[in-house]
Tab-separated table of C-alpha atoms and ligand atoms in Angstrom:
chain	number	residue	atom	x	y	z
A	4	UNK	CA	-16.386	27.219	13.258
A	5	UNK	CA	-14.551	25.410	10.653
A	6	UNK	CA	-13.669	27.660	7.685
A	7	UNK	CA	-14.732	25.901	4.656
A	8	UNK	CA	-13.114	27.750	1.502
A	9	UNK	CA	-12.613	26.882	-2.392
A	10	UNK	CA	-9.631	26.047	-3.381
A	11	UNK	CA	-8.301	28.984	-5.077
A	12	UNK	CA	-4.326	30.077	-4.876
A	13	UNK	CA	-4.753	32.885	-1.981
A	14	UNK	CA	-6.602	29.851	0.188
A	15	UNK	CA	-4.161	27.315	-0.360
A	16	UNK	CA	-1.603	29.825	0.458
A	17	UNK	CA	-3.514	30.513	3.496
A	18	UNK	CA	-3.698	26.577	3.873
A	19	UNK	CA	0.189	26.829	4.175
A	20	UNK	CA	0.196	29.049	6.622
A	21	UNK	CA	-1.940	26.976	8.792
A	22	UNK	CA	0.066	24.023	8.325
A	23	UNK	CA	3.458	25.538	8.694
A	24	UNK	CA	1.606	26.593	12.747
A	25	UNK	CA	0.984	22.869	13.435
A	26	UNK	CA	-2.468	23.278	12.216
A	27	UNK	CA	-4.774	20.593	10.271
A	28	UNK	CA	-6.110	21.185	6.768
A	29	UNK	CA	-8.678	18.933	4.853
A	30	UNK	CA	-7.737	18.770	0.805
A	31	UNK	CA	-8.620	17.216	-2.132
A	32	UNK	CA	-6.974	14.394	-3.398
A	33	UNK	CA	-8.690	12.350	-6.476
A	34	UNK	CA	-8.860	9.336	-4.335
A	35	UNK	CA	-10.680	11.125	-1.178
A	36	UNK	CA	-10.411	13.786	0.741
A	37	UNK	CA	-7.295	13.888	3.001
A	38	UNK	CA	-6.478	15.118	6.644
A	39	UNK	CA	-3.359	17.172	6.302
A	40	UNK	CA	-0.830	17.956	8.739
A	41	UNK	CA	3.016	18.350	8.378
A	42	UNK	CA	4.888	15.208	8.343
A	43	UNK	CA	7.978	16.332	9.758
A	44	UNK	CA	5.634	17.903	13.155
A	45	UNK	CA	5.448	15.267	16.116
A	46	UNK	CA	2.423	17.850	17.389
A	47	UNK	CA	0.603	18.239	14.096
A	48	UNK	CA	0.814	14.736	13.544
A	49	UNK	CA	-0.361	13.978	16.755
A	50	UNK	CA	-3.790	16.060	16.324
A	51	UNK	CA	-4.483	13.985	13.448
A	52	UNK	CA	-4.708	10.663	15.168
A	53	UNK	CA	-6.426	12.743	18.297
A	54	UNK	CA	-8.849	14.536	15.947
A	55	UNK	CA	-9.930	11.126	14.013
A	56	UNK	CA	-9.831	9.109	17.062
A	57	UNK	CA	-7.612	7.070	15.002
A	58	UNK	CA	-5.648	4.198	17.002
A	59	UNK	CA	-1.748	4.949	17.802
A	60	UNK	CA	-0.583	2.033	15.891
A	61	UNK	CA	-2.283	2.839	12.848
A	62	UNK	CA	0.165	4.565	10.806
A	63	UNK	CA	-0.578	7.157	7.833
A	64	UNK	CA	0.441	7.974	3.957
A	65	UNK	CA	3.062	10.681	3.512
A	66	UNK	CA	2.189	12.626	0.175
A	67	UNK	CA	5.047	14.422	-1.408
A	68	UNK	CA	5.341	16.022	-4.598
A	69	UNK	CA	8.271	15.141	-6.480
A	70	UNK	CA	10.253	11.537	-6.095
A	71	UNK	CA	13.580	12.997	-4.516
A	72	UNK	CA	11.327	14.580	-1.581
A	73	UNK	CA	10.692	10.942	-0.811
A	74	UNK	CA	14.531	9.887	-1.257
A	75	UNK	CA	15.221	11.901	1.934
A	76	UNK	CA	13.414	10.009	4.245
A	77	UNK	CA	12.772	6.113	2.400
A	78	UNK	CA	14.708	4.029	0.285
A	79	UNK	CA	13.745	3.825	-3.240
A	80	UNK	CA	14.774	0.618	-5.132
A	81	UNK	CA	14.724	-0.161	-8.617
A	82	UNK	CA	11.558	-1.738	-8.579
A	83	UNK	CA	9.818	1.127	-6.778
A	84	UNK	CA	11.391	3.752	-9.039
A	85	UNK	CA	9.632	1.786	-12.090
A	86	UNK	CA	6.189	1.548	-10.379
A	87	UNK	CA	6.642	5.383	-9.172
A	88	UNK	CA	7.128	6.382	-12.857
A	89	UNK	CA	4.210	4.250	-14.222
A	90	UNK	CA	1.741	5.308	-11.464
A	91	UNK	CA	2.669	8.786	-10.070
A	92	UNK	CA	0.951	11.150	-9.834
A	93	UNK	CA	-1.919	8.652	-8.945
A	94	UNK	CA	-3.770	7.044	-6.943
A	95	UNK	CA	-0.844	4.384	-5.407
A	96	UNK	CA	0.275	4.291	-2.131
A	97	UNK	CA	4.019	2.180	-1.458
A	98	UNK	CA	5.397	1.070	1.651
A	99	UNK	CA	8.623	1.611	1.487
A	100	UNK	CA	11.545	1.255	3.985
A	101	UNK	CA	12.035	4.373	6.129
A	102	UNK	CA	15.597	5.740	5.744
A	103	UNK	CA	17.716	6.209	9.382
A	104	UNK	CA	18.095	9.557	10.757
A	105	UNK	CA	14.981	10.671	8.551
A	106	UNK	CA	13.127	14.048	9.331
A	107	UNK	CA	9.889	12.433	9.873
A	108	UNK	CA	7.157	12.588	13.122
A	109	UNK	CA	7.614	9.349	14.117
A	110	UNK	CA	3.908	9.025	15.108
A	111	UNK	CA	3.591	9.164	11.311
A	112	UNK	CA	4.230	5.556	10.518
A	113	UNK	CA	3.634	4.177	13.983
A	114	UNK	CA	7.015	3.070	15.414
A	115	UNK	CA	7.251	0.488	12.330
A	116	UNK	CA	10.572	0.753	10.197
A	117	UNK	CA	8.576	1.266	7.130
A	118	UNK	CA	6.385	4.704	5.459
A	119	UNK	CA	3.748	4.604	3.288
A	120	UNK	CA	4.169	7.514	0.267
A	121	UNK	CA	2.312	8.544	-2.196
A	122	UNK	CA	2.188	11.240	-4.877
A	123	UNK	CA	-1.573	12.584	-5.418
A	124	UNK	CA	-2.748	13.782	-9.236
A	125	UNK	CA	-5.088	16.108	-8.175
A	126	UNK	CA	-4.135	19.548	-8.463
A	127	UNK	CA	-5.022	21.643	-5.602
A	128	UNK	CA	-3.093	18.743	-3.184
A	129	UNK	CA	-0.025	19.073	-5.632
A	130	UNK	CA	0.097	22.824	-5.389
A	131	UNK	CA	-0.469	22.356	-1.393
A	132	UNK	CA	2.347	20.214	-0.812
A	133	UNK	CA	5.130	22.301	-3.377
A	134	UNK	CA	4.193	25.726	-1.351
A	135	UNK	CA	4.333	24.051	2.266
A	136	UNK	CA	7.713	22.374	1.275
A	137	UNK	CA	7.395	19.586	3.482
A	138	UNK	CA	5.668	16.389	3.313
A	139	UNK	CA	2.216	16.280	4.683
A	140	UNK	CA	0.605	12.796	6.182
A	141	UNK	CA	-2.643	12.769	5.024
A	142	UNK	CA	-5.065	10.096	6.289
A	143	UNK	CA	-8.852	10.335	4.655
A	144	UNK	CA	-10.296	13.453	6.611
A	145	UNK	CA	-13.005	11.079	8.456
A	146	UNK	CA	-13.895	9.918	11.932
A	147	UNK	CA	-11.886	6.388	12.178
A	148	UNK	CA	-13.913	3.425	11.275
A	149	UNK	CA	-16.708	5.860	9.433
A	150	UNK	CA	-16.712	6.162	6.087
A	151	UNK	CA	-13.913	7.988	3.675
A	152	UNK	CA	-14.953	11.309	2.342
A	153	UNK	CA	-15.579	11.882	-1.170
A	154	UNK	CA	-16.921	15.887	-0.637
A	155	UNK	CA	-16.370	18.913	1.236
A	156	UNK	CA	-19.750	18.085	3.162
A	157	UNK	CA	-18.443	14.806	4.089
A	158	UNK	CA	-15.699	16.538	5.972
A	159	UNK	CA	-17.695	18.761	7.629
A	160	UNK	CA	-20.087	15.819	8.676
A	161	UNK	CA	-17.563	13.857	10.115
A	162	UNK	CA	-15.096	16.196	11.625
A	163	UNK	CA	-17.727	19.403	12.310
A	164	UNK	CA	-15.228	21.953	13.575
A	165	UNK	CA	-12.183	20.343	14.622
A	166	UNK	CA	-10.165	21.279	11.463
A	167	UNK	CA	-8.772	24.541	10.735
A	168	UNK	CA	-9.147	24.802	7.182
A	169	UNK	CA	-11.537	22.966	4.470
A	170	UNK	CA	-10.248	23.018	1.035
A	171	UNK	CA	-13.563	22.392	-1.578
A	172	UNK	CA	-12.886	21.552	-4.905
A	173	UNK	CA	-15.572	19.285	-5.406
A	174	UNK	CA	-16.393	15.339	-5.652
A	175	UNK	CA	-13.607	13.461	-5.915
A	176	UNK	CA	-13.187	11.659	-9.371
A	177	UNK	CA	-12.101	8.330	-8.080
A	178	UNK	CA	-14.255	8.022	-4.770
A	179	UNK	CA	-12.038	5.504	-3.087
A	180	UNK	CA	-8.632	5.209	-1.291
A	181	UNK	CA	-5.792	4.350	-3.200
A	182	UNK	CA	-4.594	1.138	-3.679
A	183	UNK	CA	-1.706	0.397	-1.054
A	184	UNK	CA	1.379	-1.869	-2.169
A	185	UNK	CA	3.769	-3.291	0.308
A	186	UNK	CA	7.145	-2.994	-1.342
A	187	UNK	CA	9.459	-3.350	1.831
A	188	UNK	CA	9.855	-7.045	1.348
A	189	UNK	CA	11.206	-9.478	-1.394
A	190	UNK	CA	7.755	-9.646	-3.088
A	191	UNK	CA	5.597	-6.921	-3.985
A	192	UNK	CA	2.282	-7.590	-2.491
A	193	UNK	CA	-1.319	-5.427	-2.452
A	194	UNK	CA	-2.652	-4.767	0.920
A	195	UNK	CA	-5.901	-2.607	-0.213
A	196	UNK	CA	-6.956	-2.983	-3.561
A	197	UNK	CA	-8.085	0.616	-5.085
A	198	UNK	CA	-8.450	2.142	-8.665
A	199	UNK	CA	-4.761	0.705	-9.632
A	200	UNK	CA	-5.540	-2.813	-10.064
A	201	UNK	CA	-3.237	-6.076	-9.535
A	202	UNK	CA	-2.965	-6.535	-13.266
A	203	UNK	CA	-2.079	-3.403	-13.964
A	204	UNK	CA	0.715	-3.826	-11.187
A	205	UNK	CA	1.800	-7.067	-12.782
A	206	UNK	CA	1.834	-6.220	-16.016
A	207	UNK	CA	4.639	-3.560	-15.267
A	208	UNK	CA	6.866	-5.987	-12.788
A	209	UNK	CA	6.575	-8.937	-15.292
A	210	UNK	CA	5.349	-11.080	-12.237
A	211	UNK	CA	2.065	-12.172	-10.594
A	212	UNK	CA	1.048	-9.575	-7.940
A	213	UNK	CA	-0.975	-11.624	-5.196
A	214	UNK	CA	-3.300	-9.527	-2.406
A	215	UNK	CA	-2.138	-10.112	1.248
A	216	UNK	CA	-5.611	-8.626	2.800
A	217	UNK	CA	-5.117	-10.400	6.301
A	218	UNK	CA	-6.005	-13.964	7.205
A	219	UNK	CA	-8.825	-15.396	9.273
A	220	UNK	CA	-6.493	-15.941	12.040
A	221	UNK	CA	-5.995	-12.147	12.613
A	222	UNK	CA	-2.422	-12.265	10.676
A	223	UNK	CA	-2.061	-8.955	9.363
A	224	UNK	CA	0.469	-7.249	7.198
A	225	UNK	CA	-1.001	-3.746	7.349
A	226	UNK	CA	-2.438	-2.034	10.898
A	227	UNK	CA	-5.088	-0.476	9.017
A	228	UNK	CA	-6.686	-4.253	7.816
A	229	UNK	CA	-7.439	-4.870	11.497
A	230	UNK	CA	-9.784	-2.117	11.877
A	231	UNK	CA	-13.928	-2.291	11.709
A	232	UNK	CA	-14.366	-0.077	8.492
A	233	UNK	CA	-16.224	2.023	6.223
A	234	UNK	CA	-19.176	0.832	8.147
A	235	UNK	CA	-22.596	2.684	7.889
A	236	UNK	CA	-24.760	2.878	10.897
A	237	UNK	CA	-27.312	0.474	9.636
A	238	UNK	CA	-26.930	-3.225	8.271
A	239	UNK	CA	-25.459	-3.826	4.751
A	240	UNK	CA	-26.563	-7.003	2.756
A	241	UNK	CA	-24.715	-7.983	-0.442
A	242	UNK	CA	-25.440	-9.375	-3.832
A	243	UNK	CA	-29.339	-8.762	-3.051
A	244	UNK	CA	-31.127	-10.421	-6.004
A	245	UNK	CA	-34.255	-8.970	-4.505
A	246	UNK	CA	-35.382	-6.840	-1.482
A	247	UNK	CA	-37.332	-7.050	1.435
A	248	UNK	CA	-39.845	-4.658	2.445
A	249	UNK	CA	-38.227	-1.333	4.189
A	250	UNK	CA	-34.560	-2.013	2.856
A	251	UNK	CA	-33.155	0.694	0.727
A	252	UNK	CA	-31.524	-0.587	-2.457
A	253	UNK	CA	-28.212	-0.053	-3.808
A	254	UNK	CA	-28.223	-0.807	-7.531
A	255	UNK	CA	-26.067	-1.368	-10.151
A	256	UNK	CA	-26.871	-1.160	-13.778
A	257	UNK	CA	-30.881	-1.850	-14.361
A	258	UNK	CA	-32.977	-2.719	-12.075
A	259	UNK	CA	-35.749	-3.088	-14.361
A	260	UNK	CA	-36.653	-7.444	-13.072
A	261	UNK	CA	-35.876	-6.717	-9.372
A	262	UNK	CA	-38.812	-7.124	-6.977
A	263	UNK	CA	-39.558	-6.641	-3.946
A	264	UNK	CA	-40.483	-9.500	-1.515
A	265	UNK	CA	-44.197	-9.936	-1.231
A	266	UNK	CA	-44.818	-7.857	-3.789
A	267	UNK	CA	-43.513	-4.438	-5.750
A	268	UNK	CA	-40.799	-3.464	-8.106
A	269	UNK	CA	-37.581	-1.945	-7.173
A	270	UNK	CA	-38.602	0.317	-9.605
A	271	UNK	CA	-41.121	2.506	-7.820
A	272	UNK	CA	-39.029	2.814	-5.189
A	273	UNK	CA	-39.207	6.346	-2.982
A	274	UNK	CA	-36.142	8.499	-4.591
A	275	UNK	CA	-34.679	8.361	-1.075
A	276	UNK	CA	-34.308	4.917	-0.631
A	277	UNK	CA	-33.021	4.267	-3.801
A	278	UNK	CA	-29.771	5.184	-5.848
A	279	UNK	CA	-27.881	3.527	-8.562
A	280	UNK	CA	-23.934	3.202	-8.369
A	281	UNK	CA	-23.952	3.045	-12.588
A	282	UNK	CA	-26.835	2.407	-14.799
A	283	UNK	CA	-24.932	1.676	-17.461
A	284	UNK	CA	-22.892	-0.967	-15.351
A	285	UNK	CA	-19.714	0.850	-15.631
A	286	UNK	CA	-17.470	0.363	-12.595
A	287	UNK	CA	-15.262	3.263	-12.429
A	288	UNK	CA	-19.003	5.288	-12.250
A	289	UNK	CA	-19.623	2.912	-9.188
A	290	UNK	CA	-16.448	3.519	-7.296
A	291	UNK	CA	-16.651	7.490	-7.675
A	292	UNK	CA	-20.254	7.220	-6.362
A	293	UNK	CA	-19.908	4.169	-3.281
A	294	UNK	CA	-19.433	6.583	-0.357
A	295	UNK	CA	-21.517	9.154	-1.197
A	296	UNK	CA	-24.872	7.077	-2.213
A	297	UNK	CA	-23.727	4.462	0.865
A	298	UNK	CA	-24.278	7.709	2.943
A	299	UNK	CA	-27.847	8.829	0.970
A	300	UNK	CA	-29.071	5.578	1.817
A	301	UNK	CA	-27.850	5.628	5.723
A	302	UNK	CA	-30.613	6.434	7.227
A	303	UNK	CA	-32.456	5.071	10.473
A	304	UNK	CA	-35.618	4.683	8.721
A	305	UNK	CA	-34.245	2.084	6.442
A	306	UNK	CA	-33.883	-1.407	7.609
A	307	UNK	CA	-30.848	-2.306	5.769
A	308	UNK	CA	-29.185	-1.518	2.898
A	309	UNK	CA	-29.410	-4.165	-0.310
A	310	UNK	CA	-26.645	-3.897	-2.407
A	311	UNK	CA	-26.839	-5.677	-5.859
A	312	UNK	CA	-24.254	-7.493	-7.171
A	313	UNK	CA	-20.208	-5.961	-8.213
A	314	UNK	CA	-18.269	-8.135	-10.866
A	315	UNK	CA	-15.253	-8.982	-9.090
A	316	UNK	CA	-13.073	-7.491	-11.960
A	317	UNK	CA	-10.907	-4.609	-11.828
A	318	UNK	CA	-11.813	-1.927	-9.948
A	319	UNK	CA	-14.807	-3.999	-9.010
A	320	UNK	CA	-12.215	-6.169	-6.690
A	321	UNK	CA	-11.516	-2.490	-4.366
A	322	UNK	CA	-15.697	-1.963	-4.590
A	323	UNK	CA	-15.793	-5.382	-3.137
A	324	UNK	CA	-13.626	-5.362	-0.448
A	325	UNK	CA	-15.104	-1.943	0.571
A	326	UNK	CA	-18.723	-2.971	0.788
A	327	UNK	CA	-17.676	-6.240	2.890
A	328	UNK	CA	-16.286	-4.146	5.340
A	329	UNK	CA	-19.093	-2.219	5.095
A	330	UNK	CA	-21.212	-5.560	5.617
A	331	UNK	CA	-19.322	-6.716	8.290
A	332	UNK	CA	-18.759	-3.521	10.459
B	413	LIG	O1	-6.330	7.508	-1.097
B	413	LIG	C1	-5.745	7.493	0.002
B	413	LIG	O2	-4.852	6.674	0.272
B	413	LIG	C2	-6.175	8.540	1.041
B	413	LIG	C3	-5.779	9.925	0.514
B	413	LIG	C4	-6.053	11.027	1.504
B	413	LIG	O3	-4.438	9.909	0.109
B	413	LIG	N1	-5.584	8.268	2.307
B	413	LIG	C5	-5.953	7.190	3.070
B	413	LIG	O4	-5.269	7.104	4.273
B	413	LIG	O5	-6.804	6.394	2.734
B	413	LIG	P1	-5.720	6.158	5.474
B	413	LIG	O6	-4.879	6.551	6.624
B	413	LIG	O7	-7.181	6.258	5.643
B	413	LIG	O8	-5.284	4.727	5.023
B	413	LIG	C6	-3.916	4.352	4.999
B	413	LIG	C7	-3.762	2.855	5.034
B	413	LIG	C8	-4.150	2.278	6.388
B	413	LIG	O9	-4.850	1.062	6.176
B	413	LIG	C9	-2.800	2.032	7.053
B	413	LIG	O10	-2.832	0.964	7.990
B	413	LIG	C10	-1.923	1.694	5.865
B	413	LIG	O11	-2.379	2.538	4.817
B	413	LIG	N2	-0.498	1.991	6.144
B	413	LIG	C11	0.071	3.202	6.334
B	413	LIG	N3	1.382	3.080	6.602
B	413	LIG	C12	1.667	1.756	6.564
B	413	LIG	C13	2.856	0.983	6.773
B	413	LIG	N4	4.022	1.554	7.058
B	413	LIG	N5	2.768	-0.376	6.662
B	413	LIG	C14	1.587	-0.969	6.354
B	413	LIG	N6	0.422	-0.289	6.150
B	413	LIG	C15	0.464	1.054	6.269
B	414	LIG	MG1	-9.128	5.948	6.155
């Protein structure tokens, strides 16, 4: 039985305690909900990938607390420190190059000479990581290839009894990963758009900040872009204008002129095949709600899921890229 517990100090205490034993702990972060093991334990580390089913080569985020926890195992440049003190705490992940002689699991970034970091906002992860001490890797608390958790049920839906500890402290207020920034090379590039958007990035460096998602050819500068994704178990169609009989809808902002083929409005849609990522058209609504409404609608019954269209702006761009994986898994 997995013990599923709010997140009050005496629990996340607890929490330590289990970690500190080689054990796995779910927590919140404001992104999603995060697998935790100690970084600096080859055999905690290893349950993780075991646990998800998550591919060897697929390496994972280390989330610290404070910048000089990070100087001990990665080299911080100038450039990093100045994104590190715009964005952290937040919802920004760097790849940065991993230091020699560093106290790190190896599994933890794969055998590459890089390490992803990042330093979460959300409170009850903060307070996690300063007790236990040491970094924790932390990949979303999911079956690999399913989608990312957003609640405590999540967890427990995808990963039933095979962690020790749940931490629940709710939805999380951002709903997708973070945005993940290769800064290892001469150019700082994005290689999963999230909440922290390229502008914002550029806007701080002074410079254009292109995304490096993979190419057609398979080229990829990240493990994780080569992996089916956030995939529901039944088809996903995009920028639906319409809907066919027996699809479910995903909306966004009104629906109020959408039909449905051969007759019917979206409208009178059945409550459970129906849900609206933000009526009032507001993205950062839509991106707190995507998993947990593309999970409502994921049901066998349905014969796809119709997903209206996402401006391709801002946070929109990380919405996109998540429902084309979806579409394409
Ligand atoms: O919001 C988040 O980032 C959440 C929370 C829990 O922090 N974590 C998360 O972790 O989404 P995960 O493991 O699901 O995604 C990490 C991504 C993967 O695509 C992985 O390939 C990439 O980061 N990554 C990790 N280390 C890397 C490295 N050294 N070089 C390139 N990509 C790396
Ligand atoms: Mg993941």
């Amino acid at each position: 039985m997995t013990c599923i517990v709010s997140a009050n100090s005496k629990h996340i205490e607890n929490a330590t305690l289990i970690l500190k034993r080689s054990g796995l702990v779910a927590m919140p972060t404001e992104t999603v909900y995060g697998l935790a093991a100690n970084a600096t334990d080859g055999k905690a580390v290893a349950k993780i990938f075991e646990v998800k089913g998550r591919p060897q080569f697929n390496p994972l985020i280390v989330h610290v607390n404070h910048i000089e926890q990070i100087k001990e195992f990665a080299e911080l440049r100038d450039i990093d420190s100045i994104l590190a003190q715009r964005f952290w705490p937040g919802p920004l992940t760097m790849i940065l190059k991993r230091k020699d002689n560093n106290n790190l699991s190896d599994l933890v970034s794969a055998g590459l000479s890089t390490v992803a970091v990042r330093i979460p906002s959300h409170k009850t992860a903060r307070e996690l990581i300063k007790k236990c001490g040491f970094p924790l890797a932390a990949p979303s608390a999911n079956k690999s290839g399913s989608l990312s958790p957003t609640s405590p049920v999540h967890v427990v839906q995808s990963l039933g009894d095979k962690v020790d500890m749940i931490l629940a402290d709710g939805a999380c207020s951002i709903g997708l990963e973070s945005t993940v920034i290769d800064c290892s090379g001469d150019k700082v590039c994005i290689l999963r758009p999230g909440a922290i958007t390229a502008s914002e990035i550029s806007e701080i460096l002074g410079q254009e900040v292109i995304y490096d998602m993979g190419n057609k050819q398979g080229e990829v500068r990240s493990p994780g872009q080569l992996l089916k994704h956030y995939a529901p178990s039944i088809p996903v169609r995009l920028n639906a204008i319409d809907i066919e009989k027996g699809e479910a809808l995903l909306a966004f902002g009104s629906i109020k002129f959408m039909g449905i083929r051969n007759g019917g409005r979206a409208q009178d849609l059945p409550d459970d095949m129906f849900r609206n990522l933000s009526k009032s058209g507001d993205l950062y609504e839509a991106a707190a709600n995507l998993f947990a409404m593309l999970r409502d609608l994921d049901k066998s019954e349905h014969k796809a899921i119709a997903v209206m269209n996402i401006p391709d702006i801002g946070v929109g761009v990380a919405i996109n890229d998540r429902l084309r994986r979806a579409a394409n898994g």
